[in-house]
């Protein structure tokens, strides 16, 4: 069952001055990197991505991916003139939240709350370290189709039988909570989800799926300009 948590709509935070961006996240940051490599972002950006990184893992320095330590090493000490961008949540919403709820006999809502709390514990550490702002981005929408077990990531997640519609609905709820938590801290929140969704199916449009059916990332040439447009609105 998809979480019923519904945070209130929040106004967008003010724009952020940045001489450089530091993008930290899971493998889906490659879409934003495509935008940077093709000079679509307003300022230069450095990228640190960890495949399989989860938001919930941001509370665990001994996670399998070691993402927390990798990100903290990249961002510490505070880099003058640099604004971190966080891009996490696809692994949580597409697999881990559901799997942990099933394994531990807990509600999906409880797992969402744990993931969000862990996510923002990392954000708060960045702010405490001296960063004036951190840009929060929406978790990438699920692309793995119902019943798909080909492709490395789909094969790893094949034990999960939750439909793509439910995974999408959870991701949208998760993103609304990210927006709410960002607003509490007066941080920018950047979300392109609604532009990716097919209005007829309620899930990601085939237009934004990767041309390689074994690849669960977004099509960079189509999605990267959307990220660049949205991010540039928050950077000066």
mmCIF file of C-alpha atoms in Angstrom:
data_model
loop_
_atom_site.group_PDB
_atom_site.id
_atom_site.type_symbol
_atom_site.label_atom_id
_atom_site.label_comp_id
_atom_site.label_asym_id
_atom_site.label_seq_id
_atom_site.Cartn_x
_atom_site.Cartn_y
_atom_site.Cartn_z
ATOM 1 C CA UNK A 1 0.000 0.000 0.000
ATOM 2 C CA UNK A 2 1.319 3.408 -0.935
ATOM 3 C CA UNK A 3 2.062 5.837 1.886
ATOM 4 C CA UNK A 4 -0.674 8.312 2.773
ATOM 5 C CA UNK A 5 1.730 10.926 4.074
ATOM 6 C CA UNK A 6 0.795 14.171 2.380
ATOM 7 C CA UNK A 7 2.885 17.209 3.347
ATOM 8 C CA UNK A 8 1.437 20.622 2.544
ATOM 9 C CA UNK A 9 2.415 22.498 -0.595
ATOM 10 C CA UNK A 10 5.386 24.750 0.035
ATOM 11 C CA UNK A 11 6.640 27.823 -1.790
ATOM 12 C CA UNK A 12 9.980 27.552 -3.538
ATOM 13 C CA UNK A 13 13.051 28.739 -1.639
ATOM 14 C CA UNK A 14 15.096 31.671 -2.863
ATOM 15 C CA UNK A 15 17.785 31.284 -5.511
ATOM 16 C CA UNK A 16 21.294 30.374 -4.391
ATOM 17 C CA UNK A 17 24.618 31.966 -5.300
ATOM 18 C CA UNK A 18 27.190 29.374 -6.361
ATOM 19 C CA UNK A 19 30.587 29.525 -8.029
ATOM 20 C CA UNK A 20 30.601 25.748 -8.288
ATOM 21 C CA UNK A 21 28.278 22.817 -7.636
ATOM 22 C CA UNK A 22 29.089 19.527 -5.937
ATOM 23 C CA UNK A 23 26.576 16.872 -6.971
ATOM 24 C CA UNK A 24 26.363 13.926 -4.576
ATOM 25 C CA UNK A 25 24.076 10.987 -5.244
ATOM 26 C CA UNK A 26 23.311 7.593 -6.669
ATOM 27 C CA UNK A 27 23.987 6.516 -10.251
ATOM 28 C CA UNK A 28 21.109 8.670 -11.513
ATOM 29 C CA UNK A 29 23.289 11.778 -11.172
ATOM 30 C CA UNK A 30 24.667 10.774 -14.575
ATOM 31 C CA UNK A 31 21.705 12.570 -16.149
ATOM 32 C CA UNK A 32 22.675 15.825 -14.436
ATOM 33 C CA UNK A 33 26.306 15.168 -15.385
ATOM 34 C CA UNK A 34 25.251 14.951 -19.028
ATOM 35 C CA UNK A 35 23.824 18.449 -18.637
ATOM 36 C CA UNK A 36 27.099 19.694 -17.143
ATOM 37 C CA UNK A 37 29.239 17.991 -19.785
ATOM 38 C CA UNK A 38 27.160 19.643 -22.493
ATOM 39 C CA UNK A 39 27.446 23.100 -20.896
ATOM 40 C CA UNK A 40 23.770 23.344 -19.976
ATOM 41 C CA UNK A 41 24.354 24.251 -16.322
ATOM 42 C CA UNK A 42 24.972 27.856 -15.388
ATOM 43 C CA UNK A 43 28.036 27.082 -13.244
ATOM 44 C CA UNK A 44 30.685 24.310 -13.273
ATOM 45 C CA UNK A 45 29.942 21.135 -11.345
ATOM 46 C CA UNK A 46 31.826 18.241 -9.800
ATOM 47 C CA UNK A 47 30.166 14.851 -9.417
ATOM 48 C CA UNK A 48 30.489 12.087 -6.847
ATOM 49 C CA UNK A 49 28.146 9.188 -7.528
ATOM 50 C CA UNK A 50 27.827 5.869 -5.733
ATOM 51 C CA UNK A 51 25.830 3.194 -7.508
ATOM 52 C CA UNK A 52 23.133 1.752 -5.270
ATOM 53 C CA UNK A 53 23.441 4.543 -2.693
ATOM 54 C CA UNK A 54 20.328 4.992 -0.574
ATOM 55 C CA UNK A 55 18.982 7.866 1.470
ATOM 56 C CA UNK A 56 18.389 5.532 4.398
ATOM 57 C CA UNK A 57 22.067 4.560 4.200
ATOM 58 C CA UNK A 58 23.064 8.131 5.071
ATOM 59 C CA UNK A 59 22.764 7.152 8.729
ATOM 60 C CA UNK A 60 25.078 4.163 8.373
ATOM 61 C CA UNK A 61 28.849 4.711 7.956
ATOM 62 C CA UNK A 62 29.228 0.958 7.414
ATOM 63 C CA UNK A 63 26.705 0.510 4.599
ATOM 64 C CA UNK A 64 27.561 -1.831 1.734
ATOM 65 C CA UNK A 65 28.120 1.075 -0.657
ATOM 66 C CA UNK A 66 30.086 3.169 1.878
ATOM 67 C CA UNK A 67 28.231 6.134 0.376
ATOM 68 C CA UNK A 68 28.117 8.227 3.552
ATOM 69 C CA UNK A 69 31.887 8.212 3.995
ATOM 70 C CA UNK A 70 32.477 8.825 0.287
ATOM 71 C CA UNK A 71 30.137 11.821 0.240
ATOM 72 C CA UNK A 72 31.483 13.274 3.487
ATOM 73 C CA UNK A 73 35.062 12.991 2.249
ATOM 74 C CA UNK A 74 34.102 14.800 -0.961
ATOM 75 C CA UNK A 75 32.331 17.609 0.887
ATOM 76 C CA UNK A 76 34.703 18.060 3.842
ATOM 77 C CA UNK A 77 35.999 20.481 4.811
ATOM 78 C CA UNK A 78 33.450 23.002 3.557
ATOM 79 C CA UNK A 79 34.366 24.132 0.028
ATOM 80 C CA UNK A 80 34.110 27.951 -0.307
ATOM 81 C CA UNK A 81 31.707 29.130 -2.995
ATOM 82 C CA UNK A 82 30.414 25.601 -3.561
ATOM 83 C CA UNK A 83 26.800 24.496 -3.203
ATOM 84 C CA UNK A 84 26.125 20.764 -2.771
ATOM 85 C CA UNK A 85 23.281 19.155 -4.703
ATOM 86 C CA UNK A 86 21.843 15.935 -3.282
ATOM 87 C CA UNK A 87 20.239 13.400 -5.619
ATOM 88 C CA UNK A 88 19.099 10.291 -3.762
ATOM 89 C CA UNK A 89 15.929 8.269 -3.258
ATOM 90 C CA UNK A 90 15.408 6.158 -6.383
ATOM 91 C CA UNK A 91 16.781 3.034 -4.726
ATOM 92 C CA UNK A 92 14.729 3.748 -1.600
ATOM 93 C CA UNK A 93 11.447 4.325 -3.434
ATOM 94 C CA UNK A 94 11.967 1.686 -6.080
ATOM 95 C CA UNK A 95 13.078 -1.119 -3.797
ATOM 96 C CA UNK A 96 14.471 -0.604 -0.283
ATOM 97 C CA UNK A 97 11.409 0.971 1.374
ATOM 98 C CA UNK A 98 9.173 -1.850 0.141
ATOM 99 C CA UNK A 99 11.711 -4.570 0.906
ATOM 100 C CA UNK A 100 12.403 -3.337 4.443
ATOM 101 C CA UNK A 101 8.675 -2.976 5.181
ATOM 102 C CA UNK A 102 8.148 -6.568 4.067
ATOM 103 C CA UNK A 103 11.224 -7.934 5.841
ATOM 104 C CA UNK A 104 10.635 -6.151 9.153
ATOM 105 C CA UNK A 105 6.845 -6.306 9.146
ATOM 106 C CA UNK A 106 6.602 -2.518 9.323
ATOM 107 C CA UNK A 107 4.502 -0.046 7.389
ATOM 108 C CA UNK A 108 5.666 1.667 4.236
ATOM 109 C CA UNK A 109 5.050 4.982 6.000
ATOM 110 C CA UNK A 110 7.499 4.021 8.751
ATOM 111 C CA UNK A 111 10.155 3.198 6.174
ATOM 112 C CA UNK A 112 9.569 6.473 4.335
ATOM 113 C CA UNK A 113 10.007 8.373 7.587
ATOM 114 C CA UNK A 114 13.239 6.508 8.353
ATOM 115 C CA UNK A 115 14.605 7.234 4.882
ATOM 116 C CA UNK A 116 13.714 10.932 5.017
ATOM 117 C CA UNK A 117 15.152 11.314 8.528
ATOM 118 C CA UNK A 118 18.417 9.742 7.414
ATOM 119 C CA UNK A 119 18.524 11.883 4.261
ATOM 120 C CA UNK A 120 18.168 15.132 6.176
ATOM 121 C CA UNK A 121 20.551 14.106 8.925
ATOM 122 C CA UNK A 122 23.184 14.207 6.174
ATOM 123 C CA UNK A 123 21.865 17.514 4.816
ATOM 124 C CA UNK A 124 21.968 19.023 8.303
ATOM 125 C CA UNK A 125 25.578 17.909 8.739
ATOM 126 C CA UNK A 126 26.498 19.698 5.515
ATOM 127 C CA UNK A 127 24.825 22.868 6.753
ATOM 128 C CA UNK A 128 26.551 22.561 10.131
ATOM 129 C CA UNK A 129 29.879 22.148 8.317
ATOM 130 C CA UNK A 130 29.472 25.641 6.877
ATOM 131 C CA UNK A 131 27.601 25.319 3.571
ATOM 132 C CA UNK A 132 25.179 28.224 3.193
ATOM 133 C CA UNK A 133 22.770 26.139 1.127
ATOM 134 C CA UNK A 134 22.176 22.621 -0.116
ATOM 135 C CA UNK A 135 19.989 21.981 -3.163
ATOM 136 C CA UNK A 136 17.608 19.049 -2.733
ATOM 137 C CA UNK A 137 16.425 17.264 -5.876
ATOM 138 C CA UNK A 138 13.526 14.921 -6.457
ATOM 139 C CA UNK A 139 14.146 11.185 -6.474
ATOM 140 C CA UNK A 140 14.181 9.745 -9.991
ATOM 141 C CA UNK A 141 10.931 8.088 -11.039
ATOM 142 C CA UNK A 142 10.921 4.297 -11.454
ATOM 143 C CA UNK A 143 11.468 2.951 -14.962
ATOM 144 C CA UNK A 144 11.559 -0.819 -14.369
ATOM 145 C CA UNK A 145 8.388 -2.278 -15.833
ATOM 146 C CA UNK A 146 6.105 -4.734 -14.079
ATOM 147 C CA UNK A 147 7.464 -8.262 -14.423
ATOM 148 C CA UNK A 148 10.783 -7.109 -15.904
ATOM 149 C CA UNK A 149 13.668 -9.273 -14.695
ATOM 150 C CA UNK A 150 16.234 -8.559 -17.409
ATOM 151 C CA UNK A 151 18.964 -6.038 -16.833
ATOM 152 C CA UNK A 152 21.271 -6.046 -13.809
ATOM 153 C CA UNK A 153 19.203 -3.776 -11.547
ATOM 154 C CA UNK A 154 15.860 -5.290 -12.533
ATOM 155 C CA UNK A 155 17.248 -8.751 -11.808
ATOM 156 C CA UNK A 156 18.434 -7.663 -8.358
ATOM 157 C CA UNK A 157 14.962 -6.275 -7.591
ATOM 158 C CA UNK A 158 12.928 -9.096 -9.127
ATOM 159 C CA UNK A 159 11.714 -10.399 -5.751
ATOM 160 C CA UNK A 160 9.716 -7.189 -5.376
ATOM 161 C CA UNK A 161 6.282 -7.455 -6.997
ATOM 162 C CA UNK A 162 5.021 -3.911 -6.353
ATOM 163 C CA UNK A 163 3.592 -2.368 -9.526
ATOM 164 C CA UNK A 164 5.260 0.540 -11.269
ATOM 165 C CA UNK A 165 2.145 2.634 -10.589
ATOM 166 C CA UNK A 166 2.522 2.074 -6.838
ATOM 167 C CA UNK A 167 6.273 2.673 -6.990
ATOM 168 C CA UNK A 168 5.624 5.894 -8.893
ATOM 169 C CA UNK A 169 2.961 7.025 -6.423
ATOM 170 C CA UNK A 170 5.337 6.384 -3.535
ATOM 171 C CA UNK A 171 8.121 8.309 -5.267
ATOM 172 C CA UNK A 172 5.841 11.305 -5.762
ATOM 173 C CA UNK A 173 4.842 11.190 -2.088
ATOM 174 C CA UNK A 174 8.506 10.901 -1.109
ATOM 175 C CA UNK A 175 9.333 13.929 -3.236
ATOM 176 C CA UNK A 176 6.586 15.992 -1.625
ATOM 177 C CA UNK A 177 8.081 15.204 1.777
ATOM 178 C CA UNK A 178 11.550 16.142 0.506
ATOM 179 C CA UNK A 179 10.054 19.458 -0.584
ATOM 180 C CA UNK A 180 8.504 20.000 2.828
ATOM 181 C CA UNK A 181 11.744 19.237 4.688
ATOM 182 C CA UNK A 182 13.735 21.455 2.327
ATOM 183 C CA UNK A 183 11.307 24.320 2.887
ATOM 184 C CA UNK A 184 11.649 23.982 6.670
ATOM 185 C CA UNK A 185 15.346 24.745 6.184
ATOM 186 C CA UNK A 186 14.765 27.403 3.499
ATOM 187 C CA UNK A 187 16.612 25.219 0.996
ATOM 188 C CA UNK A 188 15.892 24.993 -2.743
ATOM 189 C CA UNK A 189 13.973 21.937 -3.922
ATOM 190 C CA UNK A 190 14.183 21.024 -7.604
ATOM 191 C CA UNK A 191 11.686 18.557 -9.066
ATOM 192 C CA UNK A 192 11.139 17.521 -12.694
ATOM 193 C CA UNK A 193 8.883 14.540 -11.960
ATOM 194 C CA UNK A 194 5.654 15.963 -13.345
ATOM 195 C CA UNK A 195 7.343 16.696 -16.665
ATOM 196 C CA UNK A 196 8.405 13.066 -17.001
ATOM 197 C CA UNK A 197 5.030 11.444 -16.356
ATOM 198 C CA UNK A 198 2.730 10.225 -19.117
ATOM 199 C CA UNK A 199 -0.683 11.690 -18.327
ATOM 200 C CA UNK A 200 -2.464 8.630 -19.707
ATOM 201 C CA UNK A 201 -0.525 5.948 -17.824
ATOM 202 C CA UNK A 202 0.430 7.846 -14.675
ATOM 203 C CA UNK A 203 4.004 6.540 -14.887
ATOM 204 C CA UNK A 204 7.139 7.702 -16.640
ATOM 205 C CA UNK A 205 6.710 8.446 -20.315
ATOM 206 C CA UNK A 206 8.478 6.137 -22.753
ATOM 207 C CA UNK A 207 10.036 9.295 -24.180
ATOM 208 C CA UNK A 208 12.267 9.563 -21.110
ATOM 209 C CA UNK A 209 13.194 5.897 -20.751
ATOM 210 C CA UNK A 210 16.720 4.967 -21.756
ATOM 211 C CA UNK A 211 17.085 3.659 -25.304
ATOM 212 C CA UNK A 212 18.799 0.572 -23.863
ATOM 213 C CA UNK A 213 16.026 -1.573 -22.297
ATOM 214 C CA UNK A 214 18.596 -3.039 -19.881
ATOM 215 C CA UNK A 215 19.400 0.434 -18.510
ATOM 216 C CA UNK A 216 17.084 1.724 -15.752
ATOM 217 C CA UNK A 217 18.386 5.297 -15.929
ATOM 218 C CA UNK A 218 16.645 8.133 -17.733
ATOM 219 C CA UNK A 219 17.488 8.984 -21.325
ATOM 220 C CA UNK A 220 20.175 11.634 -20.756
ATOM 221 C CA UNK A 221 19.640 13.581 -23.970
ATOM 222 C CA UNK A 222 15.960 14.085 -23.192
ATOM 223 C CA UNK A 223 15.999 14.381 -19.391
ATOM 224 C CA UNK A 224 19.219 16.347 -18.870
ATOM 225 C CA UNK A 225 17.883 19.576 -20.426
ATOM 226 C CA UNK A 226 14.933 19.408 -18.022
ATOM 227 C CA UNK A 227 17.295 19.108 -15.062
ATOM 228 C CA UNK A 228 19.429 21.971 -16.362
ATOM 229 C CA UNK A 229 16.444 24.254 -16.850
ATOM 230 C CA UNK A 230 15.100 23.496 -13.368
ATOM 231 C CA UNK A 231 18.453 23.787 -11.593
ATOM 232 C CA UNK A 232 19.453 26.995 -13.355
ATOM 233 C CA UNK A 233 16.371 28.709 -11.925
ATOM 234 C CA UNK A 234 17.866 28.271 -8.453
ATOM 235 C CA UNK A 235 21.468 29.251 -9.215
ATOM 236 C CA UNK A 236 23.023 32.628 -9.899
#
